[in-house]
Amino acid sequence: MVSIHDVAQAAGVSISTVSYSLTGKRSITESTRLRVEEAANALGYRANAGARMLKGARTNLLALSAPLHAGTHAPAHMTFVLAVVNAAREYDYDVVLLTQDDATDGLRRVSQSSLVDGIVLLDVSTTDERADLVRELGVPATLVGVPADTDGLVCVDLDFERSAWLAVERLLALGHRRIACIGQSPAIYERGSNFPPRFRDAFIAACEANGVEPVFRACAEDAGSVVRALDDIEAQLGAAPTGLVFQSNEPVQAMALDVLARRGVRIPEDLSVISACSSFDTAHLEPAIDVIPLPAEQSCARAIALTMRQLETPVEPHVELIEPWFVEYGSVAAPPAD
Amino acid sequence: MVSIHDVAQAAGVSISTVSYSLTGKRSITESTRLRVEEAANALGYRANAGARMLKGARTNLLALSAPLHAGTHAPAHMTFVLAVVNAAREYDYDVVLLTQDDATDGLRRVSQSSLVDGIVLLDVSTTDERADLVRELGVPATLVGVPADTDGLVCVDLDFERSAWLAVERLLALGHRRIACIGQSPAIYERGSNFPPRFRDAFIAACEANGVEPVFRACAEDAGSVVRALDDIEAQLGAAPTGLVFQSNEPVQAMALDVLARRGVRIPEDLSVISACSSFDTAHLEPAIDVIPLPAEQSCARAIALTMRQLETPVEPHVELIEPWFVEYGSVAAPPAD
DNA sequence: CTGAAAGCGCTTACAG
DNA sequence: CTGAAAGCGCTTACAG
């Protein structure tokens, strides 16, 4: 590998001049700077990563802890991983990917060996052991997701409570009174998952605050469960709902739409449908469904920005909630006249 | 961060003794070795990554180039990424994840700065610019996938030709004569994709070699296309096929099975179905479908093993094809009596 | 405006 | 069996 000495020799300057020329950390006569840059380019020089790290400077490496438990939707997960990597590149950072197998060991390893400058945690659960670890390690870190105990942590997430209210209020404003929500698989609510319970509780609260019956139904990812969920909802309401909120993964939403279509339910004439906190493209559903997006790009960009800020200066621990927004594809309208 | 000096002081030995104790690169009196290990554990010491790299030793970091073009199936992709990370951990390696945006720039950056010891490329296309880059950089590297020009490269992949033959011969052996294959989206064959054309051509060759009409139909990922593909196949054969091979992604297979079910086609009584080179779990299809798996774990484990071997000793460039195998779920039987 | 030199934290010949 | 010291390739005070 070509070293700083090679470049210095080729440019006829000292190694410190090479370093300063390339980092721009002090002013250099234009002509020599150019000479150095030419030599560096010609030789394909890049500062040795190890040497740069050693100087106690930045390693320009971030750890991304991305466990993939069963029940995590792989495409959604991939979206977040890619969003983190791309956001990190904006700050000239590369990402070391850590997976399930060694969630805490891995984080300990890469931070205690000073391999990484900071950490981003994805898919944070309510009782996430990685949260304690982050507190213990005292490394700059940002969690995407909000654990039960946020003490001392910097967290980013979509505001799921506001998302539920947004969906409910949208339907209420149009005059809907029989509304329901199809949630994630029951298992998701039983283990310490993060946002699904928060969304569910907020959905119920929003309904109650507005004097409509809160009908929420968890739903496993198979055709039978979807049919049963739809039937249960209708039974509980005593009539077909006029507004339906999905807070489930893509296959469940696709299956439910399929069942509704076969039953002759027209969207939005008979039923208004909103897909809440979805990370996939609901415009490709049949029909396209209005969505409150789960914004991977925004969440991850904020997580990276907050991590970068922690590298410069201490950041007050806090939870940053991203305001939800609505994207219309025509699946929401006034309820049918009874 | 705690340094080797802290450990040396705590254990009352020199730093070289600490180093040798921990790396095991020379024999140390049991008692002092124990004392060192205790001190190291108590202090939570890990050798500084930068310093270790600098000594010209291993960085214990691998670059994983995982571009995600449109048309790449995200879950399949995620499976490969995780398989690489997990396989690398077996060798005490961590993985720096590089994505689309800077495929070649990124590889150049991490290898020329000596950040990584080697490279693994995923999702290699026929004319992949990363192949040229690997040749140019001269870094230990393994491609998962086979580009058109494999000169000087180490590649691993499932043997797609053999997979096609395996599927065809399975059906022929049971007496099927009207067989067809539903392939990937047409766009996949037009751009320089890697294995789909290889599979298609081998499927056709296998049919012709056995004197049956080769019916291959590319198919886009929407319900209309699936219906048309099935109809076209029947038209071309002049009758319903008795054997069907999927070489498409999960949604297309699910949609096709759905259409067939609605038409009253029973599997395997009326139609034998094989899912070829699929990375997802075909046991969850309705009905479960026999599969020739696209073995992410095996491919990635081999890719890592081959990269590791290149770190020790030069490895002769070669293409290593993984022998395909068959997993039965009961979707294949003898054809119906005409 | 530029250079010589210290030092980051390791590993590993070189001594003893 | 163990230690003192060189050196990996940078960055950055310190001189001039």
XYZ file of C-alpha atoms (C1' of nucleotides) in Angstrom:
708
model
C 0.000 0.000 0.000
C 1.181 3.505 -0.788
C 2.014 5.492 2.342
C 2.262 9.154 3.197
C 6.012 8.939 2.707
C 5.578 7.895 -0.898
C 3.381 10.886 -1.563
C 5.777 13.237 0.248
C 8.671 11.962 -1.815
C 6.760 12.205 -5.074
C 5.661 15.760 -4.307
C 9.018 16.772 -2.863
C 7.637 17.908 0.487
C 7.555 16.638 4.059
C 4.972 14.225 5.312
C 3.396 16.884 7.501
C 2.794 19.023 4.452
C 1.105 16.062 2.784
C -1.090 15.542 5.810
C -2.016 19.212 6.086
C -2.626 19.512 2.351
C -4.995 16.597 2.300
C -6.865 17.301 5.508
C -6.917 21.067 4.935
C -6.128 21.680 8.588
C -3.779 24.524 7.852
C -3.220 26.790 4.915
C -0.809 25.626 2.256
C 0.514 27.520 -0.735
C -1.784 26.757 -3.616
C 1.016 25.452 -5.813
C 2.365 22.946 -3.295
C -1.153 21.849 -2.346
C -1.807 21.106 -5.980
C 1.458 19.234 -6.314
C 0.599 17.100 -3.304
C -2.887 16.371 -4.525
C -1.592 15.352 -7.913
C 0.931 13.002 -6.390
C -1.678 11.529 -4.064
C -4.103 10.942 -6.915
C -1.454 9.532 -9.201
C -0.387 7.051 -6.551
C -3.924 6.289 -5.400
C -3.041 7.279 -1.864
C -5.508 6.974 1.007
C -4.520 7.589 4.607
C -4.137 4.278 6.404
C -7.278 3.697 8.422
C -5.474 2.133 11.357
C -2.985 4.960 11.669
C -5.713 7.553 11.550
C -7.694 5.745 14.221
C -4.629 5.362 16.378
C -4.022 9.053 16.595
C -7.124 9.146 18.753
C -8.904 10.909 15.960
C -12.110 9.611 14.460
C -12.285 6.083 13.157
C -15.007 7.158 10.741
C -16.783 3.951 11.539
C -20.182 3.488 13.130
C -21.664 0.289 14.508
C -25.156 -0.589 13.383
C -26.877 -3.078 15.626
C -29.589 -4.658 13.517
C -30.920 -7.796 15.163
C -33.410 -9.678 13.060
C -35.786 -11.509 15.331
C -38.468 -13.740 13.999
C -41.460 -11.551 13.259
C -39.333 -8.713 12.006
C -40.394 -7.938 8.485
C -37.253 -8.420 6.404
C -37.936 -5.833 3.674
C -38.740 -3.170 6.256
C -35.615 -4.083 8.097
C -33.484 -3.856 4.978
C -34.909 -0.421 4.293
C -33.711 0.818 7.667
C -30.287 -0.750 7.291
C -29.774 0.847 3.903
C -31.062 4.175 5.174
C -28.508 4.141 7.985
C -25.640 3.263 5.683
C -26.566 5.949 3.190
C -27.064 8.587 5.875
C -23.707 7.713 7.437
C -21.963 8.137 4.097
C -23.110 11.751 4.064
C -20.760 12.303 7.000
C -17.996 10.208 5.446
C -18.749 7.355 7.815
C -18.802 3.653 7.065
C -20.962 1.183 8.923
C -20.019 -2.041 10.681
C -23.059 -4.287 10.646
C -23.782 -6.257 13.808
C -26.549 -8.838 13.867
C -28.559 -10.810 16.306
C -26.063 -13.448 17.321
C -23.829 -11.132 19.245
C -25.994 -8.129 19.898
C -24.362 -7.094 23.156
C -21.041 -8.897 22.727
C -20.586 -7.311 19.356
C -21.331 -3.820 20.586
C -18.975 -4.306 23.474
C -16.264 -5.583 21.180
C -16.388 -2.817 18.601
C -16.714 0.019 21.069
C -14.213 -1.152 23.664
C -11.624 -1.726 20.975
C -12.263 1.820 19.764
C -13.149 0.488 16.350
C -16.224 2.669 16.064
C -16.940 6.238 17.083
C -20.589 5.613 17.792
C -23.527 3.259 17.679
C -26.966 3.179 16.106
C -29.490 0.647 17.364
C -32.361 -0.524 15.197
C -35.502 -2.362 16.138
C -35.359 -1.432 19.811
C -37.776 -3.327 22.015
C -39.395 -2.171 25.244
C -36.961 -4.063 27.409
C -33.892 -4.034 25.248
C -30.684 -5.200 26.865
C -28.787 -3.064 24.389
C -30.160 0.031 26.103
C -28.419 -0.894 29.348
C -25.272 -1.660 27.441
C -25.268 1.745 25.800
C -25.607 3.370 29.204
C -22.760 1.245 30.507
C -20.416 1.838 27.590
C -20.926 5.581 27.550
C -20.333 5.659 23.787
C -22.149 8.106 21.524
C -25.263 6.232 20.521
C -28.734 6.756 19.135
C -31.622 4.336 19.350
C -34.187 4.095 16.584
C -37.137 3.151 18.744
C -38.051 3.937 22.319
C -37.397 1.478 25.164
C -39.375 1.575 28.395
C -36.543 3.235 30.274
C -35.072 6.064 28.208
C -32.964 7.426 31.020
C -29.664 8.705 29.684
C -30.463 7.736 26.101
C -30.894 9.543 22.826
C -33.830 8.080 20.890
C -35.572 8.793 17.599
C -38.816 7.384 16.355
C -41.995 8.104 14.515
C -44.633 9.479 16.841
C -46.872 6.421 16.861
C -49.402 7.910 19.248
C -49.848 10.899 16.955
C -50.049 8.515 14.000
C -52.961 6.679 15.562
C -54.723 9.923 16.362
C -54.063 11.181 12.851
C -55.660 8.108 11.309
C -58.659 8.159 13.630
C -59.266 11.871 13.299
C -59.048 11.652 9.522
C -61.879 9.167 9.483
C -63.944 10.976 12.101
C -63.636 14.277 10.264
C -65.251 12.670 7.223
C -68.131 11.401 9.335
C -67.091 7.793 9.972
C -68.416 6.325 13.220
C -67.815 2.584 12.713
C -64.075 2.298 12.543
C -61.684 -0.503 13.366
C -58.006 -1.366 13.330
C -56.294 -4.558 12.216
C -53.048 -4.867 14.131
C -49.911 -6.977 14.042
C -49.665 -10.620 14.957
C -50.693 -11.328 18.585
C -47.165 -12.575 19.337
C -45.852 -9.087 18.621
C -47.908 -7.623 21.452
C -46.941 -10.361 23.869
C -43.203 -10.031 23.584
C -41.721 -6.659 24.444
C -42.295 -5.094 21.064
C -42.010 -1.437 20.846
C -44.430 0.542 18.825
C -47.323 -1.825 18.122
C -48.711 -1.593 21.682
C -48.174 2.147 21.689
C -50.127 2.464 18.482
C -52.878 0.163 19.689
C -53.330 2.033 22.952
C -53.380 5.377 21.195
C -55.896 4.096 18.661
C -58.178 3.015 21.470
C -57.682 6.280 23.333
C -58.407 8.316 20.213
C -61.623 6.415 19.603
C -62.766 6.762 23.182
C -61.915 10.445 23.313
C -64.227 10.918 20.350
C -67.044 8.769 21.620
C -66.770 5.930 19.102
C -66.361 2.305 19.996
C -62.687 1.278 19.866
C -62.404 -1.911 17.824
C -58.877 -3.212 17.641
C -58.001 -6.694 16.435
C -54.545 -8.294 16.346
C -54.118 -10.584 13.347
C -51.654 -13.328 12.459
C -50.135 -13.570 9.000
C -52.315 -16.195 7.352
C -55.441 -16.070 5.262
C -57.638 -17.728 7.890
C -56.690 -15.234 10.569
C -57.365 -12.340 8.239
C -60.856 -13.591 7.421
C -61.582 -14.153 11.091
C -60.300 -10.720 12.014
C -62.582 -9.067 9.481
C -65.556 -11.128 10.667
C -64.836 -10.389 14.320
C -64.700 -6.688 13.611
C -68.042 -6.731 11.874
C -69.557 -8.785 14.706
C -68.220 -6.431 17.334
C -69.527 -3.350 15.537
C -72.846 -4.987 14.747
C -72.387 -3.907 11.133
C -69.660 -3.589 8.520
C -67.096 -0.907 9.415
C -66.928 2.159 7.174
C -63.368 2.964 8.155
C -60.473 0.532 8.525
C -56.960 1.204 9.741
C -54.160 -1.262 9.022
C -51.323 -1.403 11.458
C -49.960 -4.668 10.159
C -47.376 -5.914 7.708
C -47.704 -6.033 3.956
C -48.970 -9.607 3.453
C -51.801 -9.121 5.949
C -52.869 -5.901 4.274
C -52.733 -7.516 0.843
C -54.730 -10.525 2.042
C -57.336 -8.359 3.742
C -57.801 -6.255 0.616
C -58.159 -9.426 -1.389
C -60.837 -10.780 0.943
C -62.702 -7.462 0.889
C -62.590 -7.333 -2.898
C -64.032 -10.823 -3.177
C -66.810 -9.819 -0.845
C -67.637 -6.956 -3.154
C -66.594 -4.242 -0.716
C -65.623 -1.185 -2.733
C -62.848 1.133 -1.584
C -63.425 3.947 -0.794
C -67.160 3.933 -1.622
C -68.119 1.322 0.984
C -65.009 1.353 3.109
C -62.246 3.883 3.710
C -58.869 2.309 4.375
C -55.721 3.783 5.894
C -52.388 2.030 6.199
C -50.663 3.333 9.317
C -46.921 3.286 9.999
C -46.140 1.164 6.954
C -42.647 1.036 5.559
C -43.585 -0.460 2.207
C -45.145 1.125 -0.844
C -48.890 1.063 -0.345
C -49.402 2.520 -3.818
C -48.707 -0.988 -5.121
C -51.518 -2.532 -3.150
C -54.721 -3.335 -4.975
C -56.216 -0.754 -4.673
C -53.600 1.805 -3.630
C -54.075 2.702 0.023
C -53.611 6.024 1.807
C -50.689 5.777 4.146
C -49.068 7.307 7.181
C -45.514 6.256 6.307
C -43.028 4.771 8.707
C -40.232 7.024 7.512
C -37.064 4.928 7.471
C -35.062 7.592 5.687
C -36.030 10.356 8.095
C -35.615 8.286 11.240
C -32.239 6.978 10.202
C -31.020 10.336 8.945
C -31.955 11.877 12.292
C -30.311 9.012 14.161
C -27.098 9.553 12.245
C -27.262 13.316 12.676
C -27.765 12.922 16.432
C -24.905 10.451 16.668
C -22.649 12.816 14.760
C -23.573 15.651 17.060
C -22.659 13.512 20.055
C -19.181 13.121 18.597
C -18.677 16.874 18.735
C -20.355 17.774 21.971
C -22.372 16.101 24.738
C -26.017 15.834 23.762
C -28.716 16.010 26.403
C -30.494 12.620 26.528
C -33.909 12.941 24.950
C -36.547 11.257 22.843
C -37.170 12.841 19.483
C -40.491 11.934 17.909
C -41.017 12.480 14.224
C -44.330 14.060 13.327
C -46.395 11.671 11.184
C -47.873 12.744 7.871
C -50.467 11.510 5.466
C -50.045 10.435 1.836
C -53.260 10.145 -0.187
C -53.929 7.569 -2.872
C -57.703 7.816 -2.903
C -58.662 5.049 -0.474
C -60.392 7.402 1.963
C -63.730 9.134 1.425
C -66.915 9.974 3.293
C -68.779 6.944 4.658
C -71.683 5.572 2.610
C -75.118 6.904 3.485
C -76.755 4.280 5.681
C -10.270 3.619 27.011
C -8.120 1.173 28.935
C -4.797 0.499 27.210
C -2.255 -2.273 27.316
C -0.223 -0.191 29.759
C -3.073 -0.179 32.260
C -3.272 -3.952 32.115
C 0.508 -4.323 32.395
C 0.566 -2.101 35.457
C -2.366 -3.889 37.089
C -0.768 -7.287 36.480
C 2.722 -6.101 37.360
C 4.283 -7.183 34.071
C 5.563 -5.546 30.890
C 3.326 -4.688 28.009
C 4.921 -7.338 25.842
C 3.953 -9.959 28.375
C 0.403 -8.685 28.245
C 0.387 -8.874 24.477
C 1.863 -12.361 24.387
C -0.431 -13.571 27.150
C -3.533 -12.410 25.350
C -2.577 -13.423 21.835
C -0.960 -16.670 22.975
C 1.913 -16.131 20.542
C 4.504 -17.369 22.964
C 4.429 -19.501 26.054
C 3.877 -17.706 29.341
C 4.062 -19.116 32.854
C 0.588 -20.197 33.759
C 0.482 -18.032 36.891
C 1.435 -14.790 35.124
C -0.857 -15.579 32.223
C -3.706 -15.934 34.662
C -2.783 -12.716 36.406
C -2.777 -10.871 33.093
C -6.103 -12.300 32.011
C -7.660 -11.373 35.306
C -6.425 -7.814 35.055
C -7.596 -7.570 31.452
C -11.056 -8.834 32.306
C -11.337 -6.674 35.386
C -10.484 -3.582 33.381
C -12.517 -4.613 30.356
C -9.470 -4.348 28.135
C -9.604 -4.890 24.374
C -6.663 -4.272 22.105
C -7.150 -1.000 20.278
C -8.368 -1.795 16.787
C -6.365 0.970 15.134
C -3.116 -0.060 16.755
C -3.618 -3.666 15.782
C -4.344 -2.713 12.196
C -1.370 -0.424 12.072
C 1.054 -3.172 12.888
C 0.290 -4.480 9.444
C -1.518 -7.385 10.991
C -5.114 -8.225 10.188
C -7.772 -5.576 10.532
C -10.335 -8.308 11.138
C -12.707 -6.373 8.957
C -14.283 -7.455 5.696
C -16.126 -5.311 3.203
C -19.479 -6.563 2.012
C -20.631 -4.968 -1.204
C -24.379 -5.398 -1.272
C -25.959 -3.160 -3.880
C -29.730 -3.228 -3.892
C -30.951 -2.524 -7.393
C -34.601 -2.270 -8.205
C -35.840 -5.764 -8.855
C -33.685 -7.274 -6.162
C -35.938 -9.082 -3.768
C -35.303 -7.419 -0.410
C -35.912 -10.415 1.865
C -33.635 -12.628 -0.216
C -31.036 -9.926 -0.138
C -31.288 -9.553 3.614
C -30.820 -13.292 3.986
C -27.528 -13.144 2.134
C -26.306 -10.133 4.070
C -27.031 -11.809 7.386
C -25.456 -15.047 6.214
C -22.254 -13.205 5.338
C -22.107 -11.388 8.652
C -22.716 -14.554 10.627
C -20.189 -16.555 8.629
C -17.575 -13.829 9.078
C -18.069 -13.846 12.827
C -16.985 -17.467 12.857
C -13.534 -16.213 11.888
C -13.671 -13.307 14.309
C -14.305 -10.901 11.475
C -16.665 -7.945 11.407
C -18.305 -6.664 8.272
C -18.363 -3.169 6.810
C -21.532 -2.865 4.767
C -21.256 -1.020 1.461
C -24.345 -0.259 -0.580
C -25.332 0.797 -4.028
C -24.493 4.468 -3.909
C -20.771 4.002 -3.828
C -20.265 0.467 -5.030
C -16.867 1.023 -6.602
C -15.883 4.172 -4.713
C -16.626 2.467 -1.453
C -14.644 -0.630 -2.272
C -11.743 1.484 -3.395
C -11.919 3.556 -0.235
C -12.004 0.724 2.273
C -9.385 -1.388 0.578
C -6.914 1.336 -0.336
C -7.041 2.695 3.188
C -6.279 -0.836 4.431
C -9.447 -0.765 6.471
C -10.491 -4.227 5.367
C -8.554 -7.412 4.750
C -10.865 -8.639 2.047
C -14.047 -8.208 0.088
C -17.213 -10.177 -0.561
C -19.465 -9.131 -3.434
C -23.144 -10.006 -3.476
C -25.632 -9.902 -6.311
C -23.012 -9.975 -9.038
C -24.335 -9.229 -12.520
C -23.005 -10.473 -15.848
C -21.194 -7.250 -16.575
C -20.375 -6.088 -13.098
C -17.987 -3.183 -12.823
C -17.014 -4.430 -9.392
C -15.369 -7.431 -11.013
C -12.913 -5.190 -12.844
C -12.306 -3.270 -9.664
C -11.460 -6.419 -7.743
C -8.953 -7.360 -10.416
C -7.471 -3.878 -10.262
C -7.248 -3.688 -6.475
C -5.701 -7.103 -6.084
C -7.330 -7.517 -2.688
C -8.527 -10.901 -1.442
C -12.081 -11.095 -2.687
C -14.844 -13.562 -3.397
C -17.859 -12.979 -5.599
C -21.189 -14.582 -4.821
C -22.400 -14.914 -8.375
C -20.613 -15.435 -11.659
C -19.877 -12.541 -14.033
C -19.314 -13.068 -17.752
C -15.566 -12.675 -17.403
C -14.316 -14.646 -14.417
C -10.666 -14.210 -15.298
C -8.591 -13.841 -12.148
C -11.621 -14.056 -9.852
C -12.779 -16.379 -7.116
C -16.520 -16.988 -7.431
C -19.122 -19.068 -5.602
C -22.658 -19.781 -6.658
C -25.374 -22.355 -6.808
C -25.103 -24.453 -9.935
C -28.118 -23.042 -11.733
C -27.676 -25.163 -14.821
C -27.699 -28.312 -12.699
C -30.709 -26.933 -10.825
C -32.679 -26.617 -14.039
C -31.705 -30.120 -15.106
C -32.575 -31.443 -11.665
C -36.066 -29.947 -11.837
C -36.708 -31.133 -15.379
C -35.366 -34.628 -14.808
C -37.430 -34.992 -11.671
C -40.581 -34.361 -13.629
C -39.541 -36.481 -16.600
C -38.662 -39.418 -14.370
C -42.231 -39.425 -13.083
C -43.589 -39.473 -16.613
C -44.420 -35.818 -17.176
C -44.234 -34.683 -20.807
C -46.054 -31.316 -20.704
C -43.854 -29.193 -18.506
C -43.285 -25.476 -18.336
C -41.365 -22.878 -16.411
C -42.513 -19.500 -15.106
C -39.493 -17.241 -14.909
C -38.596 -13.868 -13.477
C -39.805 -10.526 -14.701
C -38.824 -9.826 -18.350
C -36.754 -6.835 -17.206
C -34.487 -9.200 -15.290
C -33.492 -10.987 -18.494
C -32.933 -7.780 -20.385
C -30.507 -6.160 -18.006
C -27.338 -8.077 -17.274
C -28.761 -10.285 -14.586
C -26.795 -13.238 -13.630
C -28.490 -16.510 -13.022
C -31.987 -16.135 -14.465
C -30.795 -16.433 -18.067
C -28.490 -19.289 -17.130
C -31.387 -21.131 -15.549
C -33.698 -20.404 -18.466
C -31.235 -21.639 -21.047
C -30.501 -24.778 -19.064
C -34.203 -25.435 -18.626
C -34.695 -25.210 -22.375
C -31.660 -27.365 -23.042
C -32.806 -29.995 -20.557
C -36.227 -30.162 -22.184
C -34.810 -30.416 -25.679
C -32.278 -33.034 -24.685
C -35.175 -35.141 -23.476
C -37.413 -34.563 -26.458
C -40.090 -32.488 -24.755
C -41.217 -29.073 -25.859
C -39.416 -26.344 -23.879
C -42.012 -23.885 -22.627
C -40.492 -21.011 -20.730
C -42.392 -17.850 -19.869
C -41.018 -14.750 -18.128
C -43.589 -13.140 -15.862
C -43.889 -9.717 -14.247
C -44.939 -9.333 -10.646
C -48.627 -8.543 -10.954
C -51.771 -10.630 -10.977
C -52.598 -9.891 -14.622
C -49.219 -11.044 -15.843
C -49.448 -14.227 -13.836
C -52.822 -15.110 -15.327
C -51.551 -14.366 -18.803
C -48.426 -16.438 -18.245
C -50.488 -19.449 -17.182
C -52.809 -19.037 -20.139
C -49.939 -18.648 -22.576
C -48.328 -21.811 -21.291
C -51.504 -23.794 -21.764
C -51.975 -22.347 -25.250
C -48.441 -23.172 -26.245
C -48.678 -26.744 -24.969
C -52.149 -27.205 -26.462
C -53.276 -28.530 -23.078
C -52.774 -27.858 -19.379
C -49.226 -28.628 -18.225
C -48.780 -31.491 -15.790
C -45.498 -30.154 -14.437
C -44.661 -26.573 -13.549
C -41.355 -25.110 -12.468
C -41.201 -21.741 -10.764
C -38.060 -19.726 -11.170
C -39.589 -16.508 -9.937
C -39.903 -14.563 -6.730
C -42.258 -15.292 -3.884
C -45.213 -13.034 -4.794
C -45.422 -14.462 -8.308
C -45.391 -18.008 -6.986
C -48.048 -17.192 -4.401
C -50.228 -15.482 -7.006
C -49.860 -18.338 -9.461
C -50.818 -20.892 -6.817
C -53.807 -18.757 -5.944
C -54.963 -18.599 -9.568
C -54.478 -22.338 -9.978
C -56.455 -23.055 -6.800
C -59.345 -20.922 -8.003
C -59.342 -22.787 -11.274
C -59.684 -25.991 -9.342
C -56.265 -27.319 -10.276
C -55.156 -29.757 -7.575
C -51.519 -30.057 -6.565
C -49.996 -32.601 -7.057
C -52.918 -34.650 -8.468
C -53.431 -32.492 -11.569
C -50.197 -30.541 -11.545
C -46.770 -31.151 -10.051
C -45.005 -27.973 -8.976
C -41.343 -27.314 -8.208
C -39.903 -24.066 -6.902
C -36.374 -23.728 -8.249
C -33.593 -21.636 -6.719
C -35.868 -19.985 -4.185
C -34.437 -18.308 -1.136
C -37.682 -18.113 0.802
C -39.575 -20.783 2.686
C -41.778 -22.583 0.178
C -43.287 -24.686 2.975
C -45.350 -21.620 3.815
C -46.894 -21.432 0.373
C -50.418 -22.729 -0.061
C -49.897 -25.629 -0.692
C -46.279 -26.237 0.373
C -44.094 -26.594 -2.706
C -41.075 -28.835 -3.316
C -38.015 -26.696 -3.632
C -34.473 -26.617 -4.927
C -33.188 -24.060 -2.429
C -30.996 -21.109 -3.245
C -28.693 -21.755 -0.325
C -27.726 -18.375 1.116
C -26.025 -19.878 4.140
C -23.890 -22.272 2.132
C -22.944 -19.771 -0.560
C -21.991 -17.132 1.947
C -20.174 -19.531 4.228
C -18.125 -20.721 1.247
C -17.491 -17.134 0.155
C -16.175 -16.282 3.599
C -14.110 -19.453 3.805
C -12.550 -18.724 0.413
C -11.824 -15.128 1.381
C -10.193 -16.283 4.603
C -8.062 -18.739 2.717
C -6.905 -15.952 0.408
C -5.652 -14.083 3.455
C -3.298 -16.940 4.276
C -2.134 -18.007 0.863
C -2.782 -17.170 -2.780
C -5.834 -18.986 -4.073
C -6.048 -20.063 -7.688
C -8.876 -18.108 -9.371
C -11.818 -20.401 -9.945
C -15.565 -20.719 -9.990
C -17.038 -22.958 -7.351
C -20.539 -24.185 -8.073
C -22.656 -25.562 -5.269
C -24.484 -28.757 -6.121
C -28.258 -28.185 -5.961
C -30.519 -30.433 -3.890
C -34.168 -31.157 -3.598
C -36.474 -30.683 -0.603
C -39.834 -32.439 -0.798
C -43.097 -31.102 0.555
C -45.432 -33.261 -1.468
C -46.148 -31.014 -4.460
C -44.717 -33.456 -7.001
C -46.287 -36.721 -8.118
C -46.900 -38.724 -11.255
C -48.913 -36.915 -13.945
C -52.654 -37.601 -14.145
C -53.716 -40.338 -16.542
C -54.863 -38.569 -19.696
C 4.386 29.014 4.908
C 6.798 24.551 5.935
C 9.517 20.830 8.408
C 11.407 17.756 12.203
C 9.750 15.213 15.870
C 6.687 13.313 19.370
C 3.384 10.071 20.245
C -1.114 7.338 19.502
C -1.273 1.636 21.271
C -0.131 -2.058 19.745
C 3.132 -6.424 17.946
C 7.310 -8.612 17.501
C 12.036 -9.250 16.592
C 16.034 -8.738 19.698
C 18.338 -9.339 24.186
C 19.063 -11.408 28.389
C 10.521 -17.230 30.707
C 10.271 -12.091 30.417
C 11.458 -7.162 29.238
C 13.168 -2.946 26.650
C 12.791 -1.067 22.290
C 11.770 -0.461 17.403
C 8.411 0.630 14.286
C 3.676 0.412 11.900
C 1.570 5.369 9.366
C -0.475 8.772 10.557
C -1.684 13.784 13.078
C -0.422 17.720 15.388
C 1.779 20.588 18.629
C 6.326 22.815 18.420
C 9.970 25.379 15.942
C 11.631 28.227 12.605
